[in-house]
Short mmCIF file of C-alpha atoms and ligand atoms in Angstrom, two decimals:
data_model
loop_
_atom_site.label_atom_id
_atom_site.label_comp_id
_atom_site.label_asym_id
_atom_site.label_seq_id
_atom_site.Cartn_x
_atom_site.Cartn_y
_atom_site.Cartn_z
CA UNK M 1 -0.86 3.80 29.68
CA UNK M 2 -1.52 3.32 25.98
CA UNK M 3 1.64 3.15 23.95
CA UNK M 4 2.58 5.46 21.15
CA UNK M 5 2.34 3.21 18.03
CA UNK M 6 4.71 3.86 15.19
CA UNK M 7 3.57 3.23 11.66
CA UNK M 8 5.60 1.71 8.87
CA UNK M 9 4.22 1.69 5.35
CA UNK M 10 5.61 -0.66 2.70
CA UNK M 11 5.08 0.37 -0.89
CA UNK M 12 6.27 -1.21 -4.11
CA UNK M 13 7.58 0.15 -7.35
CA UNK M 14 8.87 -0.90 -10.78
CA UNK M 15 7.21 -4.31 -10.84
CA UNK M 16 4.77 -6.48 -8.92
CA UNK M 17 5.76 -9.78 -7.19
CA UNK M 18 8.91 -8.31 -5.65
CA UNK M 19 7.99 -9.76 -2.31
CA UNK M 20 6.55 -6.88 -0.23
CA UNK M 21 4.75 -9.46 1.95
CA UNK M 22 7.97 -11.33 2.77
CA UNK M 23 9.95 -8.07 3.42
CA UNK M 24 7.14 -6.84 5.74
CA UNK M 25 7.00 -10.16 7.50
CA UNK M 26 10.78 -10.28 7.86
CA UNK M 27 11.01 -6.79 9.30
CA UNK M 28 8.17 -7.65 11.69
CA UNK M 29 10.08 -10.76 12.73
CA UNK M 30 13.23 -8.75 13.49
CA UNK M 31 11.28 -6.17 15.51
CA UNK M 32 9.47 -8.91 17.38
CA UNK M 33 12.81 -10.61 18.07
CA UNK M 34 13.87 -7.35 19.81
CA UNK M 35 10.96 -7.55 22.07
CA UNK M 36 8.61 -5.15 20.27
CA UNK M 37 4.89 -5.83 19.80
CA UNK M 38 4.31 -5.72 16.08
CA UNK M 39 1.20 -6.04 13.88
CA UNK M 40 1.14 -6.31 10.10
CA UNK M 41 -1.73 -5.32 7.82
CA UNK M 42 -2.31 -5.61 4.08
CA UNK M 43 -4.32 -3.12 1.99
CA UNK M 44 -5.49 -4.51 -1.31
CA UNK M 45 -6.54 -1.91 -3.91
CA UNK M 46 -9.13 -4.07 -5.69
CA UNK M 47 -12.89 -3.54 -5.41
CA UNK M 48 -13.82 -7.01 -4.21
CA UNK M 49 -14.96 -6.77 -0.58
CA UNK M 50 -12.57 -9.64 0.24
CA UNK M 51 -10.53 -12.22 -1.78
CA UNK M 52 -13.07 -14.97 -0.89
CA UNK M 53 -14.77 -14.59 -4.24
CA UNK M 54 -11.53 -14.54 -6.22
CA UNK M 55 -10.45 -17.58 -8.29
CA UNK M 56 -7.02 -18.81 -7.23
CA UNK M 57 -5.81 -17.94 -10.78
CA UNK M 58 -6.22 -14.28 -9.82
CA UNK M 59 -4.40 -13.91 -6.49
CA UNK M 60 -3.46 -17.40 -5.39
CA UNK M 61 -4.78 -18.97 -2.21
CA UNK M 62 -7.41 -17.42 0.00
CA UNK M 63 -6.07 -17.46 3.54
CA UNK M 64 -8.63 -17.95 6.33
CA UNK M 65 -8.13 -16.36 9.81
CA UNK M 66 -9.34 -17.56 13.19
CA UNK M 67 -12.34 -15.18 13.02
CA UNK M 68 -13.30 -16.55 9.63
CA UNK M 69 -12.08 -13.75 7.43
CA UNK M 70 -11.19 -14.71 3.88
CA UNK M 71 -7.96 -12.82 3.27
CA UNK M 72 -4.93 -12.26 1.07
CA UNK M 73 -2.26 -14.95 1.20
CA UNK M 74 0.26 -12.50 2.55
CA UNK M 75 -1.52 -12.90 5.93
CA UNK M 76 -0.35 -16.43 5.81
CA UNK M 77 3.26 -15.24 5.66
CA UNK M 78 2.62 -12.87 8.56
CA UNK M 79 1.33 -15.72 10.71
CA UNK M 80 4.01 -18.19 9.66
CA UNK M 81 6.79 -15.66 10.50
CA UNK M 82 5.32 -14.10 13.66
CA UNK M 83 3.47 -17.06 15.08
CA UNK M 84 0.57 -14.83 16.00
CA UNK M 85 -2.99 -15.04 14.61
CA UNK M 86 -4.29 -12.37 12.31
CA UNK M 87 -7.96 -11.37 11.81
CA UNK M 88 -10.26 -9.46 9.51
CA UNK M 89 -8.59 -6.14 10.66
CA UNK M 90 -5.29 -7.29 9.08
CA UNK M 91 -6.64 -7.26 5.48
CA UNK M 92 -8.65 -4.36 4.04
CA UNK M 93 -9.65 -3.94 0.41
CA UNK M 94 -10.74 -0.81 -1.45
CA UNK M 95 -14.13 -2.51 -1.75
CA UNK M 96 -14.49 -2.76 2.03
CA UNK M 97 -13.43 0.90 2.51
CA UNK M 98 -15.93 2.15 -0.01
CA UNK M 99 -18.69 -0.08 1.32
CA UNK M 100 -18.13 1.32 4.83
CA UNK M 101 -18.18 4.89 3.60
CA UNK M 102 -21.21 4.39 1.42
CA UNK M 103 -23.13 2.69 4.28
CA UNK M 104 -22.26 5.63 6.53
CA UNK M 105 -23.45 8.04 3.85
CA UNK M 106 -26.77 6.16 3.54
CA UNK M 107 -27.22 6.32 7.33
CA UNK M 108 -26.71 10.07 7.21
CA UNK M 109 -23.48 9.97 9.21
CA UNK M 110 -21.84 12.66 7.14
CA UNK M 111 -24.53 15.23 8.09
CA UNK M 112 -25.19 16.50 4.62
CA UNK M 113 -21.64 17.04 3.49
CA UNK M 114 -20.34 16.04 0.02
CA UNK M 115 -18.71 12.60 0.44
CA UNK M 116 -15.31 12.58 -1.30
CA UNK M 117 -12.22 10.52 -1.73
CA UNK M 118 -10.36 13.12 0.32
CA UNK M 119 -11.18 13.26 3.19
CA UNK M 120 -13.81 10.59 3.59
CA UNK M 121 -12.10 7.57 1.92
CA UNK M 122 -8.62 8.55 3.11
CA UNK M 123 -9.98 9.11 6.71
CA UNK M 124 -11.48 5.56 6.60
CA UNK M 125 -8.12 4.19 5.50
CA UNK M 126 -6.24 6.11 8.25
CA UNK M 127 -8.79 5.05 10.81
CA UNK M 128 -8.16 1.34 9.96
CA UNK M 129 -4.42 1.73 10.23
CA UNK M 130 -4.58 3.51 13.59
CA UNK M 131 -7.29 1.16 14.96
CA UNK M 132 -5.08 -1.89 14.53
CA UNK M 133 -2.31 -0.27 16.59
CA UNK M 134 -4.62 0.98 19.28
CA UNK M 135 -6.66 -2.15 19.78
CA UNK M 136 -3.59 -4.32 20.21
CA UNK M 137 -1.33 -1.86 21.89
CA UNK M 138 1.30 -2.43 19.21
CA UNK M 139 4.69 -0.70 19.21
CA UNK M 140 4.72 -0.92 15.44
CA UNK M 141 2.07 -1.41 12.79
CA UNK M 142 3.47 -2.39 9.40
CA UNK M 143 1.04 -1.68 6.61
CA UNK M 144 1.74 -3.17 3.26
CA UNK M 145 0.14 -1.36 0.36
CA UNK M 146 -0.81 -3.82 -2.42
CA UNK M 147 -0.10 -3.07 -6.03
CA UNK M 148 2.58 -0.80 -7.50
CA UNK M 149 3.05 2.92 -7.06
CA UNK M 150 1.46 4.78 -9.96
CA UNK M 151 -1.57 2.39 -10.23
CA UNK M 152 -4.77 4.41 -10.28
CA UNK M 153 -6.30 2.04 -7.81
CA UNK M 154 -3.77 2.57 -5.09
CA UNK M 155 -3.81 6.38 -5.18
CA UNK M 156 -6.17 6.85 -2.19
CA UNK M 157 -3.92 4.64 -0.08
CA UNK M 158 -0.77 6.56 -1.07
CA UNK M 159 -2.61 9.79 -0.28
CA UNK M 160 -3.53 8.42 3.20
CA UNK M 161 0.19 7.53 3.71
CA UNK M 162 1.16 11.09 2.78
CA UNK M 163 -1.25 12.56 5.27
CA UNK M 164 -0.17 10.22 8.05
CA UNK M 165 3.50 11.00 7.42
CA UNK M 166 2.72 14.76 7.60
CA UNK M 167 0.68 14.36 10.79
CA UNK M 168 3.06 12.02 12.66
CA UNK M 169 6.54 13.05 11.62
CA UNK M 170 9.19 10.43 12.47
CA UNK M 171 6.48 8.16 14.06
CA UNK M 172 5.49 7.22 10.49
CA UNK M 173 7.88 6.05 7.80
CA UNK M 174 7.79 4.62 4.31
CA UNK M 175 9.81 1.69 3.03
CA UNK M 176 9.77 1.53 -0.74
CA UNK M 177 10.55 -1.84 -2.37
CA UNK M 178 11.96 -1.63 -5.89
CA UNK M 179 13.78 -3.71 -8.44
CA UNK M 180 17.40 -3.11 -9.51
CA UNK M 181 17.70 -5.16 -12.70
CA UNK M 182 20.89 -6.61 -14.00
CA UNK M 183 21.56 -6.06 -17.70
CA UNK M 184 23.70 -8.92 -18.84
CA UNK M 185 24.76 -7.25 -22.05
CA UNK M 186 26.09 -4.23 -20.16
CA UNK M 187 27.22 -6.37 -17.22
CA UNK M 188 25.66 -3.76 -14.90
CA UNK M 189 22.97 -3.26 -12.30
CA UNK M 190 20.65 -0.46 -13.29
CA UNK M 191 19.26 2.15 -10.88
CA UNK M 192 17.07 4.15 -13.19
CA UNK M 193 13.84 2.16 -12.68
CA UNK M 194 14.29 2.79 -8.88
CA UNK M 195 14.86 6.51 -9.47
CA UNK M 196 11.74 6.69 -11.55
CA UNK M 197 9.56 4.85 -9.14
CA UNK M 198 10.77 7.10 -6.25
CA UNK M 199 9.94 10.16 -8.44
CA UNK M 200 6.49 8.74 -8.94
CA UNK M 201 6.09 8.51 -5.13
CA UNK M 202 7.34 12.07 -4.78
CA UNK M 203 4.79 13.23 -7.32
CA UNK M 204 2.26 12.07 -4.79
CA UNK M 205 3.98 13.88 -1.99
CA UNK M 206 5.59 10.86 -0.36
CA UNK M 207 9.31 10.75 0.32
CA UNK M 208 10.47 7.18 1.12
CA UNK M 209 12.68 6.84 4.19
CA UNK M 210 14.23 3.46 3.26
CA UNK M 211 14.66 1.84 -0.11
CA UNK M 212 14.81 -1.91 -0.30
CA UNK M 213 16.23 -3.07 -3.60
CA UNK M 214 15.35 -6.53 -4.98
CA UNK M 215 18.33 -7.66 -6.97
CA UNK M 216 20.02 -10.78 -8.36
CA UNK M 217 23.51 -9.44 -7.77
CA UNK M 218 25.12 -7.67 -4.69
CA UNK M 219 24.82 -3.93 -4.65
CA UNK M 220 28.29 -2.30 -4.31
CA UNK M 221 28.86 0.93 -2.38
CA UNK M 222 28.85 2.89 -5.62
CA UNK M 223 25.33 1.70 -6.48
CA UNK M 224 24.10 2.34 -2.95
CA UNK M 225 25.48 5.91 -2.98
CA UNK M 226 23.92 6.57 -6.37
CA UNK M 227 20.51 5.43 -5.29
CA UNK M 228 20.82 7.41 -2.08
CA UNK M 229 21.79 10.59 -3.94
CA UNK M 230 19.02 10.42 -6.48
CA UNK M 231 16.31 9.39 -3.98
CA UNK M 232 17.09 11.70 -1.01
CA UNK M 233 17.92 8.95 1.51
CA UNK M 234 21.01 8.10 3.49
CA UNK M 235 23.29 5.41 1.95
CA UNK M 236 22.63 3.30 5.02
CA UNK M 237 18.94 3.42 4.15
CA UNK M 238 19.59 1.68 0.85
CA UNK M 239 18.99 -1.99 1.68
CA UNK M 240 19.89 -4.84 -0.51
CA UNK M 241 17.36 -7.70 -0.88
CA UNK M 242 19.14 -10.39 -2.86
CA UNK M 243 17.33 -13.42 -4.24
CA UNK M 244 17.26 -16.02 -1.48
CA UNK M 245 17.17 -19.82 -1.63
CA UNK M 246 14.22 -19.79 0.75
CA UNK M 247 11.79 -17.14 1.96
CA UNK M 248 12.88 -18.15 5.53
CA UNK M 249 16.34 -16.75 4.80
CA UNK M 250 15.02 -13.24 4.28
CA UNK M 251 14.83 -12.21 7.98
CA UNK M 252 18.49 -13.20 8.39
CA UNK M 253 19.46 -11.33 5.26
CA UNK M 254 17.54 -8.26 6.45
CA UNK M 255 19.33 -8.37 9.78
CA UNK M 256 22.71 -8.43 7.98
CA UNK M 257 21.55 -5.39 5.97
CA UNK M 258 20.47 -3.81 9.29
CA UNK M 259 16.94 -3.04 8.14
CA UNK M 260 15.65 -3.23 11.73
CA UNK M 261 18.19 -0.85 13.19
CA UNK M 262 17.66 1.56 10.31
CA UNK M 263 13.92 1.54 11.10
CA UNK M 264 14.60 2.05 14.82
CA UNK M 265 16.97 4.98 14.10
CA UNK M 266 14.62 6.79 11.74
CA UNK M 267 11.61 6.36 14.03
CA UNK M 268 13.85 7.49 16.97
CA UNK M 269 13.01 4.33 18.92
CA UNK M 270 15.51 3.50 21.63
CA UNK M 271 17.09 0.08 21.25
CA UNK M 272 16.37 -1.72 24.47
CA UNK M 273 16.94 -5.40 23.77
CA UNK M 274 19.40 -7.36 21.75
CA UNK M 275 18.05 -9.16 18.76
CA UNK M 276 17.30 -12.81 19.47
CA UNK M 277 16.44 -15.08 16.50
CA UNK M 278 18.09 -18.24 17.83
CA UNK M 279 14.99 -20.40 17.37
CA UNK M 280 14.63 -19.13 13.82
CA UNK M 281 18.23 -20.05 13.08
CA UNK M 282 17.78 -23.47 14.52
CA UNK M 283 14.83 -23.97 12.22
CA UNK M 284 16.92 -22.90 9.26
CA UNK M 285 19.70 -25.31 10.26
CA UNK M 286 17.21 -28.22 10.34
CA UNK M 287 15.75 -27.08 7.00
CA UNK M 288 19.11 -26.91 5.33
CA UNK M 289 20.58 -30.13 6.66
CA UNK M 290 18.05 -32.86 5.86
CA UNK M 291 18.89 -36.46 6.64
CA UNK M 292 16.89 -37.71 3.66
CA UNK M 293 14.66 -36.61 0.84
CA UNK M 294 11.08 -37.81 0.43
CA UNK M 295 8.58 -37.28 -2.30
CA UNK M 296 4.98 -36.26 -1.65
CA UNK M 297 2.38 -36.08 -4.40
CA UNK M 298 0.13 -33.04 -4.17
CA UNK M 299 -3.02 -33.76 -6.17
CA UNK M 300 -5.03 -30.70 -7.11
CA UNK M 301 -6.49 -28.76 -9.96
CA UNK M 302 -4.28 -25.65 -9.72
CA UNK M 303 -0.90 -27.36 -9.74
CA UNK M 304 0.56 -24.99 -12.34
CA UNK M 305 0.05 -22.14 -9.89
CA UNK M 306 2.76 -21.67 -7.28
CA UNK M 307 0.52 -19.63 -5.05
CA UNK M 308 -2.74 -21.59 -5.12
CA UNK M 309 -1.63 -24.06 -2.39
CA UNK M 310 0.83 -21.70 -0.64
CA UNK M 311 -0.10 -22.61 2.96
CA UNK M 312 0.04 -26.34 2.23
CA UNK M 313 3.48 -26.06 0.61
CA UNK M 314 4.81 -23.99 3.47
CA UNK M 315 3.29 -26.38 6.10
CA UNK M 316 5.24 -29.17 4.36
CA UNK M 317 8.39 -27.12 4.70
CA UNK M 318 7.84 -26.64 8.41
CA UNK M 319 6.96 -30.32 8.88
CA UNK M 320 10.00 -31.40 6.79
CA UNK M 321 12.32 -29.26 8.90
CA UNK M 322 10.75 -30.71 12.10
CA UNK M 323 11.47 -34.25 10.85
CA UNK M 324 14.75 -33.14 9.32
CA UNK M 325 13.84 -34.45 5.88
CA UNK M 326 13.53 -32.50 2.63
CA UNK M 327 10.09 -32.79 1.25
CA UNK M 328 10.00 -32.76 -2.55
CA UNK M 329 6.52 -31.98 -3.64
CA UNK M 330 5.44 -33.46 -6.95
CA UNK M 331 2.36 -31.62 -8.06
CA UNK M 332 -0.03 -33.79 -10.04
CA UNK M 333 -2.96 -32.38 -11.93
CA UNK M 334 -6.09 -34.16 -10.72
CA UNK M 335 -7.44 -34.15 -14.34
CA UNK M 336 -4.48 -36.21 -15.44
CA UNK M 337 -4.97 -39.22 -13.14
CA UNK M 338 -7.13 -42.17 -14.04
CA UNK M 339 -7.37 -45.83 -13.05
CA UNK M 340 -4.90 -46.96 -15.70
CA UNK M 341 -2.13 -44.48 -15.02
CA UNK M 342 -2.42 -44.14 -11.21
CA UNK M 343 0.28 -46.72 -10.61
CA UNK M 344 2.73 -45.13 -13.00
CA UNK M 345 2.16 -41.68 -11.60
CA UNK M 346 2.15 -42.54 -7.87
CA UNK M 347 4.30 -45.67 -7.33
CA UNK M 348 7.36 -43.82 -6.32
CA UNK M 349 5.88 -41.35 -3.87
CA UNK M 350 6.17 -41.61 -0.05
CA UNK M 351 2.91 -39.80 0.63
CA UNK M 352 -0.19 -38.53 -1.18
CA UNK M 353 -2.02 -35.31 -0.30
CA UNK M 354 -5.33 -34.52 -1.98
CA UNK M 355 -5.92 -30.79 -1.98
CA UNK M 356 -8.96 -28.70 -1.02
CA UNK M 357 -11.11 -27.18 -3.70
CA UNK M 358 -14.50 -26.27 -5.12
CA UNK M 359 -16.44 -27.65 -8.13
CA UNK M 360 -16.30 -30.95 -9.88
CA UNK M 361 -13.30 -30.46 -12.22
CA UNK M 362 -10.74 -33.15 -11.51
CA UNK M 363 -12.78 -34.93 -8.90
CA UNK M 364 -12.46 -38.40 -10.53
CA UNK M 365 -8.67 -38.09 -10.54
CA UNK M 366 -8.69 -37.15 -6.85
CA UNK M 367 -10.81 -40.18 -6.11
CA UNK M 368 -8.36 -42.41 -8.03
CA UNK M 369 -5.45 -40.94 -6.00
CA UNK M 370 -7.33 -41.76 -2.80
CA UNK M 371 -7.99 -45.30 -3.96
CA UNK M 372 -4.29 -45.76 -4.79
CA UNK M 373 -3.22 -44.55 -1.34
CA UNK M 374 -5.86 -46.70 0.44
CA UNK M 375 -5.12 -49.89 -1.45
CA UNK M 376 -1.26 -49.47 -1.48
CA UNK M 377 -1.11 -48.33 2.14
CA UNK M 378 0.64 -45.09 1.23
CA UNK M 379 0.40 -42.36 3.89
CA UNK M 380 -2.48 -40.17 2.88
CA UNK M 381 -3.73 -36.71 3.91
CA UNK M 382 -6.99 -35.35 2.49
CA UNK M 383 -7.81 -31.73 3.26
CA UNK M 384 -11.39 -30.49 3.06
CA UNK M 385 -12.46 -31.51 -0.44
CA UNK M 386 -9.63 -34.13 -0.22
CA UNK M 387 -11.32 -35.57 2.85
CA UNK M 388 -14.64 -35.53 1.04
CA UNK M 389 -13.08 -37.43 -1.84
CA UNK M 390 -11.77 -40.02 0.55
CA UNK M 391 -15.33 -40.47 1.90
CA UNK M 392 -16.79 -40.81 -1.62
CA UNK M 393 -14.04 -43.30 -2.70
CA UNK M 394 -14.72 -45.46 0.38
CA UNK M 395 -18.46 -45.35 -0.26
CA UNK M 396 -18.09 -46.35 -3.88
CA UNK M 397 -15.29 -48.90 -3.64
CA UNK M 398 -15.65 -50.49 -0.18
CA UNK M 399 -19.25 -50.05 0.80
CA UNK M 400 -20.36 -50.61 -2.76
CA UNK M 401 -22.58 -47.54 -2.83
CA UNK M 402 -22.97 -47.11 -6.63
CA UNK M 403 -22.58 -43.48 -7.60
CA UNK M 404 -21.93 -42.29 -4.09
CA UNK M 405 -21.19 -38.60 -4.28
CA UNK M 406 -21.27 -35.18 -2.70
CA UNK M 407 -24.38 -33.19 -3.52
CA UNK M 408 -22.02 -30.46 -4.57
CA UNK M 409 -21.42 -32.54 -7.72
CA UNK M 410 -24.54 -34.64 -8.04
CA UNK M 411 -27.65 -33.45 -6.25
CA UNK M 412 -29.54 -36.57 -7.34
CA UNK M 413 -27.10 -39.23 -6.13
CA UNK M 414 -28.62 -42.33 -4.41
CA UNK M 415 -25.84 -42.03 -1.78
CA UNK M 416 -25.30 -38.38 -0.75
CA UNK M 417 -22.43 -39.28 1.57
CA UNK M 418 -21.31 -35.64 1.54
CA UNK M 419 -24.13 -33.15 1.81
CA UNK M 420 -25.22 -29.88 3.32
CA UNK M 421 -26.38 -30.63 6.83
CA UNK M 422 -29.65 -29.30 8.23
CA UNK M 423 -28.00 -26.87 10.64
CA UNK M 424 -25.75 -25.60 7.86
CA UNK M 425 -28.70 -24.86 5.57
CA UNK M 426 -29.90 -22.27 8.09
CA UNK M 427 -26.47 -20.58 7.85
CA UNK M 428 -26.79 -20.33 4.07
CA UNK M 429 -30.24 -18.68 4.49
CA UNK M 430 -28.66 -15.88 6.48
CA UNK M 431 -26.19 -14.91 3.79
CA UNK M 432 -22.81 -16.16 5.12
CA UNK M 433 -22.77 -19.22 2.85
CA UNK M 434 -19.82 -21.11 4.28
CA UNK M 435 -18.58 -22.50 7.54
CA UNK M 436 -15.67 -20.22 8.08
CA UNK M 437 -13.00 -19.76 10.75
CA UNK M 438 -12.14 -21.63 13.90
CA UNK M 439 -14.33 -24.40 15.39
CA UNK M 440 -13.65 -26.79 18.28
CA UNK M 441 -13.11 -30.47 17.55
CA UNK M 442 -12.99 -33.40 20.01
CA UNK M 443 -10.49 -36.14 19.37
CA UNK M 444 -11.27 -39.82 19.93
CA UNK M 445 -8.63 -41.75 21.95
CA UNK M 446 -6.55 -44.55 20.40
CA UNK M 447 -6.45 -43.01 17.00
CA UNK M 448 -3.87 -41.49 14.66
CA UNK M 449 -5.56 -38.17 15.42
CA UNK M 450 -5.00 -38.64 19.19
CA UNK M 451 -1.37 -39.60 18.63
CA UNK M 452 -0.94 -36.65 16.27
CA UNK M 453 -2.42 -33.97 18.50
CA UNK M 454 -1.56 -35.32 21.94
CA UNK M 455 -4.62 -33.43 22.99
CA UNK M 456 -8.36 -34.19 23.32
CA UNK M 457 -9.76 -30.70 22.43
CA UNK M 458 -8.40 -28.82 19.50
CA UNK M 459 -9.51 -25.91 17.31
CA UNK M 460 -9.06 -25.77 13.59
CA UNK M 461 -10.07 -23.37 10.76
CA UNK M 462 -12.77 -24.19 8.24
CA UNK M 463 -13.88 -23.01 4.83
CA UNK M 464 -16.54 -25.16 3.29
CA UNK M 465 -20.27 -25.67 2.72
CA UNK M 466 -20.54 -29.52 2.62
CA UNK M 467 -20.13 -32.08 5.39
CA UNK M 468 -19.92 -35.82 5.94
CA UNK M 469 -23.48 -37.05 6.03
CA UNK M 470 -23.69 -38.66 9.49
CA UNK M 471 -26.63 -40.81 8.34
CA UNK M 472 -23.98 -43.09 6.96
CA UNK M 473 -21.55 -43.01 9.84
CA UNK M 474 -22.41 -46.42 11.32
CA UNK M 475 -21.98 -48.17 8.06
CA UNK M 476 -18.61 -46.39 7.46
CA UNK M 477 -17.35 -47.26 10.88
CA UNK M 478 -18.40 -50.91 10.60
CA UNK M 479 -16.41 -51.12 7.37
CA UNK M 480 -13.26 -49.53 8.85
CA UNK M 481 -13.41 -45.81 8.16
CA UNK M 482 -13.91 -44.11 11.51
CA UNK M 483 -14.71 -40.62 12.67
CA UNK M 484 -11.87 -39.70 15.10
CA UNK M 485 -12.69 -36.05 15.39
CA UNK M 486 -16.10 -34.44 15.77
CA UNK M 487 -17.50 -31.09 16.65
CA UNK M 488 -18.59 -31.31 20.31
CA UNK M 489 -21.65 -29.08 19.82
CA UNK M 490 -23.32 -30.47 16.72
CA UNK M 491 -21.49 -33.67 16.11
CA UNK M 492 -20.29 -32.74 12.62
CA UNK M 493 -17.58 -35.10 11.48
CA UNK M 494 -14.17 -33.30 11.24
CA UNK M 495 -11.69 -36.18 10.94
CA UNK M 496 -12.00 -39.54 9.15
CA UNK M 497 -9.37 -42.25 9.44
CA UNK M 498 -8.83 -45.75 8.10
CA UNK M 499 -8.39 -48.39 10.79
CA UNK M 500 -6.41 -50.78 8.66
CA UNK M 501 -3.83 -48.47 7.21
CA UNK M 502 -0.44 -47.14 8.39
CA UNK M 503 -1.53 -43.41 8.18
CA UNK M 504 -4.67 -42.31 6.40
CA UNK M 505 -6.43 -39.16 7.56
CA UNK M 506 -9.06 -36.95 5.99
CA UNK M 507 -9.65 -33.64 7.73
CA UNK M 508 -12.68 -31.40 7.00
CA UNK M 509 -10.71 -28.36 8.28
CA UNK M 510 -7.55 -26.74 6.98
CA UNK M 511 -4.52 -27.52 9.22
CA UNK M 512 -2.25 -25.70 6.79
CA UNK M 513 -3.52 -22.26 7.89
CA UNK M 514 -2.19 -22.85 11.39
CA UNK M 515 1.28 -24.15 10.64
CA UNK M 516 4.10 -21.68 11.54
CA UNK M 517 7.92 -21.77 11.75
CA UNK M 518 7.70 -21.83 15.57
CA UNK M 519 4.77 -24.27 15.64
CA UNK M 520 4.80 -26.73 12.71
CA UNK M 521 1.29 -28.19 12.43
CA UNK M 522 0.99 -31.61 14.11
CA UNK M 523 -1.09 -33.10 11.28
CA UNK M 524 1.64 -32.20 8.72
CA UNK M 525 4.42 -33.33 11.10
CA UNK M 526 2.78 -36.77 11.59
CA UNK M 527 1.98 -37.14 7.89
CA UNK M 528 5.57 -36.33 6.82
CA UNK M 529 6.87 -38.61 9.55
CA UNK M 530 4.66 -41.43 8.31
CA UNK M 531 5.80 -40.78 4.74
CA UNK M 532 9.42 -40.72 5.77
CA UNK M 533 9.11 -44.09 7.51
CA UNK M 534 7.06 -45.71 4.70
N1 LIG I 601 -16.20 -27.72 -1.99
C1 LIG I 601 -16.17 -28.34 -0.68
C2 LIG I 601 -17.17 -27.70 0.22
O1 LIG I 601 -17.65 -26.61 -0.01
C3 LIG I 601 -14.76 -28.31 -0.06
C4 LIG I 601 -14.25 -26.92 0.13
C5 LIG I 601 -12.76 -26.93 0.39
O2 LIG I 601 -12.00 -27.84 0.03
N2 LIG I 601 -12.25 -25.83 1.01
O3 LIG I 601 -17.57 -28.25 1.22
#
């Protein structure tokens, strides 16, 4: 029998960047730890069809799912916390909603009626919320509404929430995340911004059931009572979300604040199982009690942005905890590295990671970082563009291929060691211009890759257009750079390693997308282990 799914909406007020994604993922984790089946979904109010076309300066990293959807980075948090894959259905933008409705209109699906925001756009939103629950037989669907209440853009989403609350009663609740600022001059926490943002929600007909307050100082009972009184909620429904040392502390903090039991009470869900987050706590213990600290250089062109390499940074946290070492990431701007300062910048690091990316800005610096790692036998991990840079560097400096390059940067190079392969050209012709999502890879025995994965057949996620040009494979392998992972169907090279090096791996795919707290990614775990033992 199909289950009755309950729907939890998470909205935000007062300011952006309060951490709705982490609160949603933490609540999901707690419900999952009580044996419930939980799905999380993010609605983004912008008009882009997906974040794939967005510059990382806009919304940080683009997270890629198994089915090849280019999505918001919050889906990365959902996967890292829940250890369950997400898909296209977990991230919906205003652009996609409108595109669907307009396509239906063009096909005549609305039988001559006037197509309007209410009911057509709101129905499409509600359909997508319900569908996620129904398809997966979830007990709970948590839907995070991007943006801040009061934004013109998010109005249709808030209206859809109002309707669902009305239709479903206690099977649908709203958690509103706000900020309770501390005014140092007055020595006080201030509740007025929270009151105002709840009033704004009420103007749109939505009464929040639970208010989660981001704060730098503990909320005392007086503050909780005040917020409860002004915002029509029970004092027990005012939840403190204090600044945490690590995002991985938040589920534990939310358990202390009883966010999960509050949700279960309000949705009238019987509590059947005790909460069990033992594994999570073991992870936290390893994370917080490192035996040593190591330094890894992350070479990329968006290093001033915290969110641009989110999944890579989190994968290093997971791998650090697994090895019980603290990984200090030193971000180095690829444009700042050259042959004369590489030694000064990189001589003290235990490992070097060259980041993924698009376009030729900073490429020369990335190639210098690869050269430094190769020559000085420093553990090296190159991801996607980082792997391509490793191939270019080896071509130029070991094989003496003058001007070896990727055709992404120089279409006229004499040595197109990275190129668009014939079978990939066909894909571009059909409109989907990248190799996206999960593809199989076969691992060669007696390699770092084999030791890393302990498996012959693996699957990893991709997001790229260019590939290693296998015309050059023989020459590379003769000179000591070998393909230790290939796609079993079309032989595309997925992993390149140096024979004569303690740990040097370039991967065409993105291992960072699959690293979770419960399953730290083997490539990162091995890389950090090699860096630790350097
Ligand atoms: N720009 C390269 C390509 O398209 C690498 C992409 C990436 O690093 N994700 O193949």
